[in-house]
mmCIF file of C-alpha atoms in Angstrom:
data_model
loop_
_atom_site.group_PDB
_atom_site.id
_atom_site.type_symbol
_atom_site.label_atom_id
_atom_site.label_comp_id
_atom_site.label_asym_id
_atom_site.label_seq_id
_atom_site.Cartn_x
_atom_site.Cartn_y
_atom_site.Cartn_z
ATOM 1 C CA GLN A 9 248.022 -3.534 22.385
ATOM 2 C CA VAL A 10 244.864 -1.449 23.457
ATOM 3 C CA GLN A 11 242.972 -2.903 26.399
ATOM 4 C CA LEU A 12 239.230 -1.333 26.428
ATOM 5 C CA VAL A 13 237.552 -3.069 29.805
ATOM 6 C CA GLU A 14 233.567 -2.651 29.550
ATOM 7 C CA SER A 15 231.483 -4.173 32.853
ATOM 8 C CA GLY A 16 228.037 -3.685 33.735
ATOM 9 C CA GLY A 17 225.897 -5.949 31.757
ATOM 10 C CA GLY A 18 223.839 -8.810 33.103
ATOM 11 C CA LEU A 19 219.729 -9.369 32.211
ATOM 12 C CA VAL A 20 217.516 -7.059 33.693
ATOM 13 C CA GLN A 21 213.487 -7.028 33.342
ATOM 14 C CA PRO A 22 211.775 -4.742 30.478
ATOM 15 C CA GLY A 23 211.752 -1.177 31.749
ATOM 16 C CA GLY A 24 214.792 -2.038 33.904
ATOM 17 C CA SER A 25 218.044 0.091 34.214
ATOM 18 C CA LEU A 26 221.662 -0.909 33.881
ATOM 19 C CA ARG A 27 224.750 1.187 33.607
ATOM 20 C CA LEU A 28 228.011 0.234 31.490
ATOM 21 C CA SER A 29 231.437 1.172 32.194
ATOM 22 C CA CYS A 30 234.236 1.454 29.736
ATOM 23 C CA ALA A 31 237.700 2.529 30.825
ATOM 24 C CA ALA A 32 240.317 2.598 28.572
ATOM 25 C CA PRO A 33 244.088 3.906 28.847
ATOM 26 C CA ARG A 34 244.371 7.192 29.450
ATOM 27 C CA SER A 35 246.827 8.148 26.105
ATOM 28 C CA ILE A 36 243.909 6.459 24.129
ATOM 29 C CA PHE A 37 241.188 8.171 25.781
ATOM 30 C CA SER A 38 242.174 11.781 26.286
ATOM 31 C CA ILE A 39 242.287 11.849 22.420
ATOM 32 C CA SER A 40 239.536 9.852 21.683
ATOM 33 C CA ALA A 41 235.782 10.195 20.633
ATOM 34 C CA MET A 42 234.032 7.279 22.622
ATOM 35 C CA GLY A 43 231.016 5.069 21.514
ATOM 36 C CA TRP A 44 228.902 1.722 22.806
ATOM 37 C CA TYR A 45 227.997 -0.150 19.959
ATOM 38 C CA ARG A 46 225.418 -3.294 20.022
ATOM 39 C CA GLN A 47 225.377 -6.554 17.643
ATOM 40 C CA ALA A 48 222.333 -9.144 18.144
ATOM 41 C CA PRO A 49 222.075 -12.387 16.952
ATOM 42 C CA GLY A 50 221.625 -12.315 13.431
ATOM 43 C CA LYS A 51 222.639 -8.188 13.227
ATOM 44 C CA GLN A 52 224.864 -6.123 12.039
ATOM 45 C CA ARG A 53 227.088 -4.491 14.768
ATOM 46 C CA GLU A 54 225.262 -0.867 14.899
ATOM 47 C CA LEU A 55 226.291 2.475 17.032
ATOM 48 C CA VAL A 56 223.745 2.885 20.073
ATOM 49 C CA ALA A 57 225.441 5.811 21.249
ATOM 50 C CA ALA A 58 228.954 8.625 20.792
ATOM 51 C CA ILE A 59 230.471 11.000 22.946
ATOM 52 C CA THR A 60 233.200 13.310 21.441
ATOM 53 C CA ARG A 61 236.064 14.480 24.092
ATOM 54 C CA GLY A 62 234.168 17.842 24.182
ATOM 55 C CA GLY A 63 231.062 15.741 25.349
ATOM 56 C CA SER A 64 228.828 16.404 22.610
ATOM 57 C CA THR A 65 226.931 13.073 22.358
ATOM 58 C CA ASN A 66 225.037 11.203 19.706
ATOM 59 C CA TYR A 67 222.151 8.442 19.818
ATOM 60 C CA ALA A 68 220.608 6.252 17.739
ATOM 61 C CA ASP A 69 216.625 7.043 17.201
ATOM 62 C CA SER A 70 215.809 3.681 18.703
ATOM 63 C CA VAL A 71 217.922 4.758 22.310
ATOM 64 C CA LYS A 72 216.910 8.661 22.540
ATOM 65 C CA GLY A 73 215.344 9.093 25.416
ATOM 66 C CA ARG A 74 216.263 5.796 26.603
ATOM 67 C CA PHE A 75 219.816 5.647 26.860
ATOM 68 C CA THR A 76 222.430 8.280 28.505
ATOM 69 C CA ILE A 77 226.217 8.668 27.523
ATOM 70 C CA SER A 78 228.448 10.330 29.280
ATOM 71 C CA ARG A 79 232.614 10.477 30.289
ATOM 72 C CA ASP A 80 234.724 11.286 33.208
ATOM 73 C CA ASN A 81 238.033 12.231 31.372
ATOM 74 C CA ALA A 82 239.778 12.390 34.967
ATOM 75 C CA LYS A 83 238.847 8.436 35.235
ATOM 76 C CA ASN A 84 239.391 7.315 31.682
ATOM 77 C CA THR A 85 235.567 6.143 31.450
ATOM 78 C CA VAL A 86 232.135 6.387 29.504
ATOM 79 C CA TYR A 87 229.247 5.057 31.058
ATOM 80 C CA LEU A 88 226.146 4.073 29.136
ATOM 81 C CA GLN A 89 222.897 4.756 31.037
ATOM 82 C CA MET A 90 220.437 2.279 29.775
ATOM 83 C CA ASN A 91 216.847 3.161 31.422
ATOM 84 C CA SER A 92 213.233 1.657 29.950
ATOM 85 C CA LEU A 93 214.886 -1.515 29.100
ATOM 86 C CA LYS A 94 213.666 -3.347 26.090
ATOM 87 C CA PRO A 95 213.917 -6.736 24.842
ATOM 88 C CA GLU A 96 214.947 -5.635 21.510
ATOM 89 C CA ASP A 97 218.312 -4.059 23.368
ATOM 90 C CA THR A 98 219.287 -7.156 23.878
ATOM 91 C CA ALA A 99 222.622 -7.663 22.474
ATOM 92 C CA VAL A 100 226.691 -7.624 23.136
ATOM 93 C CA TYR A 101 227.485 -4.007 23.904
ATOM 94 C CA TYR A 102 231.255 -2.855 22.883
ATOM 95 C CA CYS A 103 233.550 0.341 24.128
ATOM 96 C CA ASN A 104 234.986 1.654 21.669
ATOM 97 C CA SER A 105 237.727 4.286 21.199
ATOM 98 C CA TYR A 106 238.000 6.439 17.771
ATOM 99 C CA ASN A 107 240.741 9.069 16.593
ATOM 100 C CA TYR A 108 240.588 9.519 12.890
ATOM 101 C CA GLY A 109 240.952 5.896 11.697
ATOM 102 C CA TYR A 110 242.299 4.805 14.469
ATOM 103 C CA ASP A 111 239.594 2.842 16.709
ATOM 104 C CA TYR A 112 239.955 -0.129 19.589
ATOM 105 C CA TRP A 113 237.688 -1.925 21.194
ATOM 106 C CA GLY A 114 236.814 -3.690 24.443
ATOM 107 C CA GLN A 115 235.728 -7.655 24.244
ATOM 108 C CA GLY A 116 231.994 -7.184 25.046
ATOM 109 C CA THR A 117 229.744 -7.297 27.696
ATOM 110 C CA GLN A 118 226.494 -8.799 27.409
ATOM 111 C CA VAL A 119 222.889 -7.198 28.151
ATOM 112 C CA THR A 120 219.719 -9.513 28.284
ATOM 113 C CA VAL A 121 216.543 -7.614 28.854
ATOM 114 C CA SER A 122 213.966 -10.624 29.392
ATOM 115 C CA SER A 123 211.134 -11.594 31.905
#
């Protein structure tokens, strides 16, 4: 099975920053758009940010100006830099690869924003 591995989650105070990382197999990463999703308790999973193979990005309105998605194609890794974190950002964050209906997921990493 395809294995995507997230890291970088943790507990941070409001206004703080975290950087999430996700590594994927090269065979998948090289042909896929990558995204970060999150799911908070009682809510549906939502797309936070996505990046194409060519580097075009898309963000949820709730994180625009605060989060930045990037990818390092040489390292087969996608990042999510999260700044100015808010309590409502608290969720399990999942890494996703997508290619024409073939999508793979990581196990998720917990991000908790609390004072």
